[in-house]
């Protein structure tokens, strides 16, 4: 009777233990638990073999029950070697998933393990990063302009700046809200979806100053990488053709005329002093900048070859 029961269960139990041991191989840090499944298999095999021998001889079968008892007692006595499996995290008590029950010797949930091993958490997060994630991270971590591959760099925001001149005067604004609040700048703002940069320049100038501008000349392109991940490209326009009445102020800005010879660069973004003199002299340029909030970390301004100015009104240049 005892042999019949073991014969019926033996194949299935051994198959289950073997499959469990094989599945444990895909989990790191599972040496103790893999050893435990082998010990359980050996224990069960020894008990089965002794009972089979007893059944084939004239020895009394009560010895088989003794063998079964010993086969149960040994795993109990050496339970830490035979049964290192736990249903709950040994640190926080959270119920473990199947993978952490049969694998991972420390019996910790993922959160608790990473709390104790932050370096492995970073390595795991690194594995999950896509090429796009790594590229974006390289932009954010760059401290020098030359550290960035600008051919792969793509802006998250596009904006315009429009400098309106009237003889020896230039139209500026005091920024009252948003990025650069408190700074002196040119009228400008974001390029809306399905809007060209020229259309945006005309619209933003009208909204912030009340003036209608035309015959815009594009003189420069600004590339800004911020440490918080913001990537902004700005197009710099100039014009001396305008009409209308200057408003006193609006919710976002307070416009005013300034003498070009008396520009207050100390009240502007740090980069302005590097490229605005070029733009005022009619030069074309490209500027590359890295900012940490309002602090400029690095910069490069490249003066472009002299070209005939491109004048546009209501279409992209």
PDB file of C-alpha atoms in Angstrom:
ATOM      1  CA  UNK A   1       0.000   0.000   0.000  1.00  0.00           C
ATOM      2  CA  UNK A   2       2.763   2.456   1.001  1.00  0.00           C
ATOM      3  CA  UNK A   3       4.778   1.586  -2.095  1.00  0.00           C
ATOM      4  CA  UNK A   4       1.727   2.048  -4.305  1.00  0.00           C
ATOM      5  CA  UNK A   5       1.191   5.555  -2.951  1.00  0.00           C
ATOM      6  CA  UNK A   6       4.850   6.477  -3.504  1.00  0.00           C
ATOM      7  CA  UNK A   7       4.825   4.956  -6.983  1.00  0.00           C
ATOM      8  CA  UNK A   8       1.778   7.018  -7.876  1.00  0.00           C
ATOM      9  CA  UNK A   9       3.275  10.271  -6.587  1.00  0.00           C
ATOM     10  CA  UNK A  10       6.956   9.708  -7.338  1.00  0.00           C
ATOM     11  CA  UNK A  11       6.990  10.584 -11.033  1.00  0.00           C
ATOM     12  CA  UNK A  12       4.911  13.752 -10.633  1.00  0.00           C
ATOM     13  CA  UNK A  13       6.769  15.006  -7.577  1.00  0.00           C
ATOM     14  CA  UNK A  14      10.177  14.410  -9.153  1.00  0.00           C
ATOM     15  CA  UNK A  15       9.042  16.087 -12.387  1.00  0.00           C
ATOM     16  CA  UNK A  16       7.767  19.077 -10.428  1.00  0.00           C
ATOM     17  CA  UNK A  17      11.037  19.396  -8.498  1.00  0.00           C
ATOM     18  CA  UNK A  18      13.117  19.122 -11.683  1.00  0.00           C
ATOM     19  CA  UNK A  19      11.035  21.761 -13.478  1.00  0.00           C
ATOM     20  CA  UNK A  20      11.285  24.024 -10.441  1.00  0.00           C
ATOM     21  CA  UNK A  21      15.058  23.645 -10.356  1.00  0.00           C
ATOM     22  CA  UNK A  22      15.329  24.420 -14.059  1.00  0.00           C
ATOM     23  CA  UNK A  23      13.152  27.530 -13.713  1.00  0.00           C
ATOM     24  CA  UNK A  24      15.348  28.759 -10.856  1.00  0.00           C
ATOM     25  CA  UNK A  25      18.315  29.029 -13.204  1.00  0.00           C
ATOM     26  CA  UNK A  26      16.957  32.203 -14.789  1.00  0.00           C
ATOM     27  CA  UNK A  27      17.002  34.059 -11.465  1.00  0.00           C
ATOM     28  CA  UNK A  28      20.259  35.529 -10.150  1.00  0.00           C
ATOM     29  CA  UNK A  29      21.322  35.041  -6.528  1.00  0.00           C
ATOM     30  CA  UNK A  30      19.392  31.724  -6.230  1.00  0.00           C
ATOM     31  CA  UNK A  31      22.133  29.275  -5.205  1.00  0.00           C
ATOM     32  CA  UNK A  32      20.575  28.321  -1.828  1.00  0.00           C
ATOM     33  CA  UNK A  33      17.110  27.741  -3.232  1.00  0.00           C
ATOM     34  CA  UNK A  34      18.406  25.680  -6.150  1.00  0.00           C
ATOM     35  CA  UNK A  35      20.402  23.576  -3.682  1.00  0.00           C
ATOM     36  CA  UNK A  36      17.242  23.168  -1.585  1.00  0.00           C
ATOM     37  CA  UNK A  37      15.250  21.710  -4.498  1.00  0.00           C
ATOM     38  CA  UNK A  38      18.068  19.230  -5.127  1.00  0.00           C
ATOM     39  CA  UNK A  39      18.108  18.208  -1.443  1.00  0.00           C
ATOM     40  CA  UNK A  40      14.327  17.702  -1.506  1.00  0.00           C
ATOM     41  CA  UNK A  41      14.632  15.562  -4.625  1.00  0.00           C
ATOM     42  CA  UNK A  42      17.405  13.452  -3.055  1.00  0.00           C
ATOM     43  CA  UNK A  43      15.438  13.035   0.179  1.00  0.00           C
ATOM     44  CA  UNK A  44      12.331  11.894  -1.666  1.00  0.00           C
ATOM     45  CA  UNK A  45      14.342   9.577  -3.926  1.00  0.00           C
ATOM     46  CA  UNK A  46      16.091   7.908  -0.956  1.00  0.00           C
ATOM     47  CA  UNK A  47      12.781   7.293   0.856  1.00  0.00           C
ATOM     48  CA  UNK A  48      11.214   5.868  -2.308  1.00  0.00           C
ATOM     49  CA  UNK A  49      14.215   3.604  -2.957  1.00  0.00           C
ATOM     50  CA  UNK A  50      14.213   2.186   0.594  1.00  0.00           C
ATOM     51  CA  UNK A  51      10.476   1.466   0.428  1.00  0.00           C
ATOM     52  CA  UNK A  52      10.960  -0.242  -2.939  1.00  0.00           C
ATOM     53  CA  UNK A  53      13.704  -2.436  -1.458  1.00  0.00           C
ATOM     54  CA  UNK A  54      11.521  -3.323   1.532  1.00  0.00           C
ATOM     55  CA  UNK A  55       8.682  -4.299  -0.789  1.00  0.00           C
ATOM     56  CA  UNK A  56      10.985  -6.592  -2.768  1.00  0.00           C
ATOM     57  CA  UNK A  57      12.253  -8.379   0.348  1.00  0.00           C
ATOM     58  CA  UNK A  58      10.745 -10.138   3.344  1.00  0.00           C
ATOM     59  CA  UNK A  59      11.519  -7.250   5.674  1.00  0.00           C
ATOM     60  CA  UNK A  60       8.557  -5.881   7.617  1.00  0.00           C
ATOM     61  CA  UNK A  61       6.812  -2.886   5.982  1.00  0.00           C
ATOM     62  CA  UNK A  62       6.694  -0.952   9.260  1.00  0.00           C
ATOM     63  CA  UNK A  63      10.323  -0.155   8.492  1.00  0.00           C
ATOM     64  CA  UNK A  64       8.970   1.756   5.506  1.00  0.00           C
ATOM     65  CA  UNK A  65       6.973   4.008   7.805  1.00  0.00           C
ATOM     66  CA  UNK A  66      10.115   4.571   9.854  1.00  0.00           C
ATOM     67  CA  UNK A  67      11.905   5.529   6.661  1.00  0.00           C
ATOM     68  CA  UNK A  68       9.104   7.972   5.743  1.00  0.00           C
ATOM     69  CA  UNK A  69       9.288   9.511   9.216  1.00  0.00           C
ATOM     70  CA  UNK A  70      13.034   9.953   8.934  1.00  0.00           C
ATOM     71  CA  UNK A  71      12.563  11.440   5.457  1.00  0.00           C
ATOM     72  CA  UNK A  72      10.230  14.035   6.994  1.00  0.00           C
ATOM     73  CA  UNK A  73      12.275  14.707  10.138  1.00  0.00           C
ATOM     74  CA  UNK A  74      15.535  15.391   8.294  1.00  0.00           C
ATOM     75  CA  UNK A  75      14.102  18.352   6.263  1.00  0.00           C
ATOM     76  CA  UNK A  76      12.531  19.694   9.464  1.00  0.00           C
ATOM     77  CA  UNK A  77      15.789  19.526  11.410  1.00  0.00           C
ATOM     78  CA  UNK A  78      17.742  21.052   8.532  1.00  0.00           C
ATOM     79  CA  UNK A  79      14.878  23.319   7.444  1.00  0.00           C
ATOM     80  CA  UNK A  80      17.129  26.272   6.611  1.00  0.00           C
ATOM     81  CA  UNK A  81      18.916  24.124   4.035  1.00  0.00           C
ATOM     82  CA  UNK A  82      15.835  22.225   2.788  1.00  0.00           C
ATOM     83  CA  UNK A  83      13.272  25.050   2.854  1.00  0.00           C
ATOM     84  CA  UNK A  84      14.712  28.582   2.381  1.00  0.00           C
ATOM     85  CA  UNK A  85      11.523  29.645   0.600  1.00  0.00           C
ATOM     86  CA  UNK A  86       9.381  32.462   2.041  1.00  0.00           C
ATOM     87  CA  UNK A  87       5.981  33.824   1.061  1.00  0.00           C
ATOM     88  CA  UNK A  88       6.595  37.345   2.388  1.00  0.00           C
ATOM     89  CA  UNK A  89       9.429  39.880   2.249  1.00  0.00           C
ATOM     90  CA  UNK A  90      11.739  39.393   5.224  1.00  0.00           C
ATOM     91  CA  UNK A  91      12.139  43.180   5.588  1.00  0.00           C
ATOM     92  CA  UNK A  92       8.762  44.809   4.940  1.00  0.00           C
ATOM     93  CA  UNK A  93       6.392  41.823   5.096  1.00  0.00           C
ATOM     94  CA  UNK A  94       4.983  42.432   1.611  1.00  0.00           C
ATOM     95  CA  UNK A  95       3.753  39.284  -0.149  1.00  0.00           C
ATOM     96  CA  UNK A  96       6.317  38.090  -2.669  1.00  0.00           C
ATOM     97  CA  UNK A  97       5.529  37.200  -6.259  1.00  0.00           C
ATOM     98  CA  UNK A  98       6.271  33.721  -7.643  1.00  0.00           C
ATOM     99  CA  UNK A  99       9.694  34.685  -8.976  1.00  0.00           C
ATOM    100  CA  UNK A 100      10.858  35.949  -5.586  1.00  0.00           C
ATOM    101  CA  UNK A 101       9.419  32.911  -3.770  1.00  0.00           C
ATOM    102  CA  UNK A 102      11.256  30.283  -5.846  1.00  0.00           C
ATOM    103  CA  UNK A 103      14.250  32.511  -6.651  1.00  0.00           C
ATOM    104  CA  UNK A 104      16.427  35.177  -5.058  1.00  0.00           C
ATOM    105  CA  UNK A 105      17.941  33.800  -1.830  1.00  0.00           C
ATOM    106  CA  UNK A 106      17.557  37.005   0.194  1.00  0.00           C
ATOM    107  CA  UNK A 107      13.710  36.725   0.241  1.00  0.00           C
ATOM    108  CA  UNK A 108      13.280  40.456  -0.278  1.00  0.00           C
ATOM    109  CA  UNK A 109      10.775  42.217  -2.472  1.00  0.00           C
ATOM    110  CA  UNK A 110      12.213  44.232  -5.355  1.00  0.00           C
ATOM    111  CA  UNK A 111      11.816  47.568  -3.563  1.00  0.00           C
ATOM    112  CA  UNK A 112      13.586  46.422  -0.394  1.00  0.00           C
ATOM    113  CA  UNK A 113      16.404  44.789  -2.352  1.00  0.00           C
ATOM    114  CA  UNK A 114      17.049  47.939  -4.373  1.00  0.00           C
ATOM    115  CA  UNK A 115      16.915  49.991  -1.162  1.00  0.00           C
ATOM    116  CA  UNK A 116      19.804  47.906   0.177  1.00  0.00           C
ATOM    117  CA  UNK A 117      21.618  47.802  -3.182  1.00  0.00           C
ATOM    118  CA  UNK A 118      21.112  51.167  -4.936  1.00  0.00           C
ATOM    119  CA  UNK A 119      23.970  50.445  -7.341  1.00  0.00           C
ATOM    120  CA  UNK A 120      22.040  47.473  -8.752  1.00  0.00           C
ATOM    121  CA  UNK A 121      18.918  49.601  -9.076  1.00  0.00           C
ATOM    122  CA  UNK A 122      20.877  52.068 -11.181  1.00  0.00           C
ATOM    123  CA  UNK A 123      22.255  49.236 -13.301  1.00  0.00           C
ATOM    124  CA  UNK A 124      18.755  47.816 -13.797  1.00  0.00           C
ATOM    125  CA  UNK A 125      17.382  51.210 -14.779  1.00  0.00           C
ATOM    126  CA  UNK A 126      20.271  51.626 -17.197  1.00  0.00           C
ATOM    127  CA  UNK A 127      19.337  48.356 -18.923  1.00  0.00           C
ATOM    128  CA  UNK A 128      15.759  49.545 -19.410  1.00  0.00           C
ATOM    129  CA  UNK A 129      16.755  52.801 -21.082  1.00  0.00           C
ATOM    130  CA  UNK A 130      16.042  53.105 -24.776  1.00  0.00           C
ATOM    131  CA  UNK A 131      18.574  54.673 -27.152  1.00  0.00           C
ATOM    132  CA  UNK A 132      16.362  57.770 -27.116  1.00  0.00           C
ATOM    133  CA  UNK A 133      16.502  57.893 -23.302  1.00  0.00           C
ATOM    134  CA  UNK A 134      20.291  57.607 -23.327  1.00  0.00           C
ATOM    135  CA  UNK A 135      20.591  60.308 -25.972  1.00  0.00           C
ATOM    136  CA  UNK A 136      18.379  62.680 -23.994  1.00  0.00           C
ATOM    137  CA  UNK A 137      20.362  61.920 -20.840  1.00  0.00           C
ATOM    138  CA  UNK A 138      23.589  62.788 -22.658  1.00  0.00           C
ATOM    139  CA  UNK A 139      22.111  66.204 -23.475  1.00  0.00           C
ATOM    140  CA  UNK A 140      21.063  66.854 -19.873  1.00  0.00           C
ATOM    141  CA  UNK A 141      24.396  65.691 -18.420  1.00  0.00           C
ATOM    142  CA  UNK A 142      26.489  67.789 -20.794  1.00  0.00           C
ATOM    143  CA  UNK A 143      28.402  70.617 -19.129  1.00  0.00           C
ATOM    144  CA  UNK A 144      30.099  71.825 -22.307  1.00  0.00           C
ATOM    145  CA  UNK A 145      28.603  72.786 -25.646  1.00  0.00           C
ATOM    146  CA  UNK A 146      31.051  70.484 -27.419  1.00  0.00           C
ATOM    147  CA  UNK A 147      29.805  67.531 -25.335  1.00  0.00           C
ATOM    148  CA  UNK A 148      26.502  67.610 -27.244  1.00  0.00           C
ATOM    149  CA  UNK A 149      25.973  66.052 -30.663  1.00  0.00           C
ATOM    150  CA  UNK A 150      23.977  68.929 -32.121  1.00  0.00           C
ATOM    151  CA  UNK A 151      23.200  66.924 -35.279  1.00  0.00           C
ATOM    152  CA  UNK A 152      21.112  64.570 -33.117  1.00  0.00           C
ATOM    153  CA  UNK A 153      19.752  67.284 -30.845  1.00  0.00           C
ATOM    154  CA  UNK A 154      16.049  68.058 -31.306  1.00  0.00           C
ATOM    155  CA  UNK A 155      14.219  70.919 -29.554  1.00  0.00           C
ATOM    156  CA  UNK A 156      11.279  70.346 -27.246  1.00  0.00           C
ATOM    157  CA  UNK A 157      10.168  73.950 -27.758  1.00  0.00           C
ATOM    158  CA  UNK A 158      10.489  76.430 -30.623  1.00  0.00           C
ATOM    159  CA  UNK A 159      10.314  80.182 -30.121  1.00  0.00           C
ATOM    160  CA  UNK A 160      11.030  83.528 -31.756  1.00  0.00           C
ATOM    161  CA  UNK A 161      12.540  86.876 -30.774  1.00  0.00           C
ATOM    162  CA  UNK A 162      11.757  89.999 -32.788  1.00  0.00           C
ATOM    163  CA  UNK A 163      13.859  93.142 -32.460  1.00  0.00           C
ATOM    164  CA  UNK A 164      12.104  96.232 -33.799  1.00  0.00           C
ATOM    165  CA  UNK A 165      14.377  99.204 -34.492  1.00  0.00           C
ATOM    166  CA  UNK A 166      13.641 102.870 -35.066  1.00  0.00           C
ATOM    167  CA  UNK A 167      16.808 104.732 -35.944  1.00  0.00           C
ATOM    168  CA  UNK A 168      19.128 104.496 -32.943  1.00  0.00           C
ATOM    169  CA  UNK A 169      16.431 102.988 -30.732  1.00  0.00           C
ATOM    170  CA  UNK A 170      15.313  99.396 -30.239  1.00  0.00           C
ATOM    171  CA  UNK A 171      12.070  97.999 -28.829  1.00  0.00           C
ATOM    172  CA  UNK A 172      12.487  95.781 -25.768  1.00  0.00           C
ATOM    173  CA  UNK A 173      10.209  94.341 -23.088  1.00  0.00           C
ATOM    174  CA  UNK A 174      10.306  93.740 -19.369  1.00  0.00           C
ATOM    175  CA  UNK A 175       9.262  90.093 -18.937  1.00  0.00           C
ATOM    176  CA  UNK A 176       6.580  89.804 -16.255  1.00  0.00           C
ATOM    177  CA  UNK A 177       5.818  86.066 -16.355  1.00  0.00           C
ATOM    178  CA  UNK A 178       7.230  82.688 -17.360  1.00  0.00           C
ATOM    179  CA  UNK A 179      10.793  81.724 -18.221  1.00  0.00           C
ATOM    180  CA  UNK A 180      13.061  84.735 -17.800  1.00  0.00           C
ATOM    181  CA  UNK A 181      10.648  86.656 -15.589  1.00  0.00           C
ATOM    182  CA  UNK A 182      12.223  89.956 -14.529  1.00  0.00           C
ATOM    183  CA  UNK A 183      14.641  90.047 -17.455  1.00  0.00           C
ATOM    184  CA  UNK A 184      14.790  92.499 -20.339  1.00  0.00           C
ATOM    185  CA  UNK A 185      14.240  90.776 -23.655  1.00  0.00           C
ATOM    186  CA  UNK A 186      12.811  91.249 -27.125  1.00  0.00           C
ATOM    187  CA  UNK A 187       9.147  90.645 -27.940  1.00  0.00           C
ATOM    188  CA  UNK A 188       8.645  86.974 -28.699  1.00  0.00           C
ATOM    189  CA  UNK A 189       7.332  83.633 -27.586  1.00  0.00           C
ATOM    190  CA  UNK A 190       6.444  80.102 -28.622  1.00  0.00           C
ATOM    191  CA  UNK A 191       5.729  79.022 -32.164  1.00  0.00           C
ATOM    192  CA  UNK A 192       2.281  77.464 -32.225  1.00  0.00           C
ATOM    193  CA  UNK A 193       1.435  74.202 -34.022  1.00  0.00           C
ATOM    194  CA  UNK A 194       1.060  74.708 -37.793  1.00  0.00           C
ATOM    195  CA  UNK A 195       2.462  78.232 -37.445  1.00  0.00           C
ATOM    196  CA  UNK A 196       5.626  79.328 -39.242  1.00  0.00           C
ATOM    197  CA  UNK A 197       8.352  81.099 -37.326  1.00  0.00           C
ATOM    198  CA  UNK A 198       7.665  84.304 -39.240  1.00  0.00           C
ATOM    199  CA  UNK A 199       3.953  84.155 -38.454  1.00  0.00           C
ATOM    200  CA  UNK A 200       4.834  83.582 -34.798  1.00  0.00           C
ATOM    201  CA  UNK A 201       7.181  86.580 -34.782  1.00  0.00           C
ATOM    202  CA  UNK A 202       4.484  88.854 -36.219  1.00  0.00           C
ATOM    203  CA  UNK A 203       1.803  87.534 -33.855  1.00  0.00           C
ATOM    204  CA  UNK A 204       3.916  87.693 -30.681  1.00  0.00           C
ATOM    205  CA  UNK A 205       5.095  91.231 -31.440  1.00  0.00           C
ATOM    206  CA  UNK A 206       1.498  92.350 -31.924  1.00  0.00           C
ATOM    207  CA  UNK A 207       0.347  90.681 -28.692  1.00  0.00           C
ATOM    208  CA  UNK A 208       3.180  92.018 -26.536  1.00  0.00           C
ATOM    209  CA  UNK A 209       3.645  95.514 -27.974  1.00  0.00           C
ATOM    210  CA  UNK A 210       0.568  96.372 -30.051  1.00  0.00           C
ATOM    211  CA  UNK A 211       2.727  97.019 -33.130  1.00  0.00           C
ATOM    212  CA  UNK A 212       2.256  95.458 -36.564  1.00  0.00           C
ATOM    213  CA  UNK A 213       5.594  94.450 -38.086  1.00  0.00           C
ATOM    214  CA  UNK A 214       6.597  93.398 -41.579  1.00  0.00           C
ATOM    215  CA  UNK A 215       9.689  92.815 -43.712  1.00  0.00           C
ATOM    216  CA  UNK A 216      11.367  90.673 -41.067  1.00  0.00           C
ATOM    217  CA  UNK A 217      14.995  89.660 -41.504  1.00  0.00           C
ATOM    218  CA  UNK A 218      16.170  86.474 -39.800  1.00  0.00           C
ATOM    219  CA  UNK A 219      19.671  86.984 -38.426  1.00  0.00           C
ATOM    220  CA  UNK A 220      20.341  84.148 -36.020  1.00  0.00           C
ATOM    221  CA  UNK A 221      19.423  80.816 -34.500  1.00  0.00           C
ATOM    222  CA  UNK A 222      19.838  80.059 -30.805  1.00  0.00           C
ATOM    223  CA  UNK A 223      20.121  76.546 -29.368  1.00  0.00           C
ATOM    224  CA  UNK A 224      19.483  76.200 -25.634  1.00  0.00           C
ATOM    225  CA  UNK A 225      20.009  73.042 -23.583  1.00  0.00           C
ATOM    226  CA  UNK A 226      18.746  73.331 -19.998  1.00  0.00           C
ATOM    227  CA  UNK A 227      19.739  71.001 -17.174  1.00  0.00           C
ATOM    228  CA  UNK A 228      16.084  70.264 -16.403  1.00  0.00           C
ATOM    229  CA  UNK A 229      15.715  68.698 -19.863  1.00  0.00           C
ATOM    230  CA  UNK A 230      14.235  71.674 -21.706  1.00  0.00           C
ATOM    231  CA  UNK A 231      15.656  71.964 -25.228  1.00  0.00           C
ATOM    232  CA  UNK A 232      14.734  75.225 -26.905  1.00  0.00           C
ATOM    233  CA  UNK A 233      15.518  76.649 -30.313  1.00  0.00           C
ATOM    234  CA  UNK A 234      15.035  80.370 -30.897  1.00  0.00           C
ATOM    235  CA  UNK A 235      14.918  82.289 -34.170  1.00  0.00           C
ATOM    236  CA  UNK A 236      16.084  85.911 -34.030  1.00  0.00           C
ATOM    237  CA  UNK A 237      14.366  88.419 -36.322  1.00  0.00           C
ATOM    238  CA  UNK A 238      14.995  92.114 -36.969  1.00  0.00           C
ATOM    239  CA  UNK A 239      12.812  94.703 -38.635  1.00  0.00           C
ATOM    240  CA  UNK A 240      12.569  98.456 -38.948  1.00  0.00           C
ATOM    241  CA  UNK A 241       9.175  98.330 -40.646  1.00  0.00           C
ATOM    242  CA  UNK A 242       6.308  98.712 -38.220  1.00  0.00           C
ATOM    243  CA  UNK A 243       3.065 100.569 -37.611  1.00  0.00           C
ATOM    244  CA  UNK A 244       0.572 101.063 -34.821  1.00  0.00           C
ATOM    245  CA  UNK A 245       0.643 102.457 -31.300  1.00  0.00           C
ATOM    246  CA  UNK A 246       2.831 100.988 -28.575  1.00  0.00           C
ATOM    247  CA  UNK A 247       0.745  99.635 -25.708  1.00  0.00           C
ATOM    248  CA  UNK A 248       1.557 100.587 -22.146  1.00  0.00           C
ATOM    249  CA  UNK A 249       1.768  96.969 -20.963  1.00  0.00           C
ATOM    250  CA  UNK A 250      -0.026  93.606 -21.078  1.00  0.00           C
ATOM    251  CA  UNK A 251      -0.300  90.636 -18.711  1.00  0.00           C
ATOM    252  CA  UNK A 252       3.046  89.219 -19.836  1.00  0.00           C
ATOM    253  CA  UNK A 253       5.215  92.198 -20.751  1.00  0.00           C
ATOM    254  CA  UNK A 254       5.870  95.911 -20.465  1.00  0.00           C
ATOM    255  CA  UNK A 255       7.369  97.226 -23.741  1.00  0.00           C
ATOM    256  CA  UNK A 256       9.713 100.213 -23.949  1.00  0.00           C
ATOM    257  CA  UNK A 257      12.140 101.861 -26.354  1.00  0.00           C
ATOM    258  CA  UNK A 258      15.833 101.849 -25.466  1.00  0.00           C
ATOM    259  CA  UNK A 259      18.887 103.530 -26.956  1.00  0.00           C
ATOM    260  CA  UNK A 260      20.917 100.893 -28.773  1.00  0.00           C
ATOM    261  CA  UNK A 261      24.084 102.465 -27.390  1.00  0.00           C
ATOM    262  CA  UNK A 262      22.833 102.093 -23.802  1.00  0.00           C
ATOM    263  CA  UNK A 263      21.609  98.498 -23.666  1.00  0.00           C
ATOM    264  CA  UNK A 264      21.556  97.068 -20.134  1.00  0.00           C
ATOM    265  CA  UNK A 265      23.052  93.603 -20.675  1.00  0.00           C
ATOM    266  CA  UNK A 266      23.181  93.020 -16.915  1.00  0.00           C
ATOM    267  CA  UNK A 267      19.371  92.802 -16.918  1.00  0.00           C
ATOM    268  CA  UNK A 268      19.251  90.343 -19.818  1.00  0.00           C
ATOM    269  CA  UNK A 269      19.907  86.632 -20.188  1.00  0.00           C
ATOM    270  CA  UNK A 270      23.648  85.973 -19.918  1.00  0.00           C
ATOM    271  CA  UNK A 271      23.919  84.831 -23.522  1.00  0.00           C
ATOM    272  CA  UNK A 272      22.521  88.060 -25.006  1.00  0.00           C
ATOM    273  CA  UNK A 273      25.791  89.962 -24.624  1.00  0.00           C
ATOM    274  CA  UNK A 274      27.548  87.291 -26.732  1.00  0.00           C
ATOM    275  CA  UNK A 275      25.371  87.456 -29.831  1.00  0.00           C
ATOM    276  CA  UNK A 276      23.191  90.585 -29.725  1.00  0.00           C
ATOM    277  CA  UNK A 277      26.055  92.930 -30.739  1.00  0.00           C
ATOM    278  CA  UNK A 278      26.611  90.711 -33.802  1.00  0.00           C
ATOM    279  CA  UNK A 279      22.925  90.804 -34.656  1.00  0.00           C
ATOM    280  CA  UNK A 280      22.787  94.588 -34.238  1.00  0.00           C
ATOM    281  CA  UNK A 281      25.680  94.943 -36.680  1.00  0.00           C
ATOM    282  CA  UNK A 282      23.750  92.940 -39.265  1.00  0.00           C
ATOM    283  CA  UNK A 283      25.788  89.732 -38.895  1.00  0.00           C
ATOM    284  CA  UNK A 284      24.249  86.280 -39.158  1.00  0.00           C
ATOM    285  CA  UNK A 285      25.123  83.808 -36.424  1.00  0.00           C
ATOM    286  CA  UNK A 286      24.311  80.603 -34.566  1.00  0.00           C
ATOM    287  CA  UNK A 287      24.542  80.367 -30.794  1.00  0.00           C
ATOM    288  CA  UNK A 288      24.808  77.241 -28.626  1.00  0.00           C
ATOM    289  CA  UNK A 289      24.248  77.455 -24.873  1.00  0.00           C
ATOM    290  CA  UNK A 290      23.937  75.249 -21.801  1.00  0.00           C
ATOM    291  CA  UNK A 291      21.942  76.651 -18.877  1.00  0.00           C
ATOM    292  CA  UNK A 292      21.213  75.456 -15.367  1.00  0.00           C
ATOM    293  CA  UNK A 293      18.050  77.420 -14.626  1.00  0.00           C
ATOM    294  CA  UNK A 294      19.183  81.040 -15.158  1.00  0.00           C
ATOM    295  CA  UNK A 295      22.933  80.351 -14.980  1.00  0.00           C
ATOM    296  CA  UNK A 296      24.851  79.926 -18.223  1.00  0.00           C
ATOM    297  CA  UNK A 297      27.352  77.059 -17.922  1.00  0.00           C
ATOM    298  CA  UNK A 298      28.885  77.143 -21.387  1.00  0.00           C
ATOM    299  CA  UNK A 299      28.444  78.869 -24.725  1.00  0.00           C
ATOM    300  CA  UNK A 300      29.593  79.038 -28.315  1.00  0.00           C
ATOM    301  CA  UNK A 301      28.616  81.668 -30.874  1.00  0.00           C
ATOM    302  CA  UNK A 302      29.490  81.041 -34.512  1.00  0.00           C
ATOM    303  CA  UNK A 303      29.400  83.913 -36.972  1.00  0.00           C
ATOM    304  CA  UNK A 304      28.136  82.704 -40.320  1.00  0.00           C
ATOM    305  CA  UNK A 305      29.403  83.673 -43.753  1.00  0.00           C
ATOM    306  CA  UNK A 306      28.050  86.947 -45.038  1.00  0.00           C
ATOM    307  CA  UNK A 307      24.932  86.449 -47.101  1.00  0.00           C
ATOM    308  CA  UNK A 308      22.331  88.699 -48.604  1.00  0.00           C
ATOM    309  CA  UNK A 309      19.624  89.299 -45.961  1.00  0.00           C
ATOM    310  CA  UNK A 310      16.450  87.310 -46.442  1.00  0.00           C
ATOM    311  CA  UNK A 311      13.368  89.474 -45.988  1.00  0.00           C
ATOM    312  CA  UNK A 312      10.054  87.721 -45.326  1.00  0.00           C
ATOM    313  CA  UNK A 313       6.578  88.875 -44.431  1.00  0.00           C
ATOM    314  CA  UNK A 314       4.063  86.088 -43.965  1.00  0.00           C
ATOM    315  CA  UNK A 315       5.835  82.894 -45.025  1.00  0.00           C
ATOM    316  CA  UNK A 316       8.744  80.929 -43.576  1.00  0.00           C
ATOM    317  CA  UNK A 317      12.200  81.928 -44.759  1.00  0.00           C
TER     318      UNK A 317
END
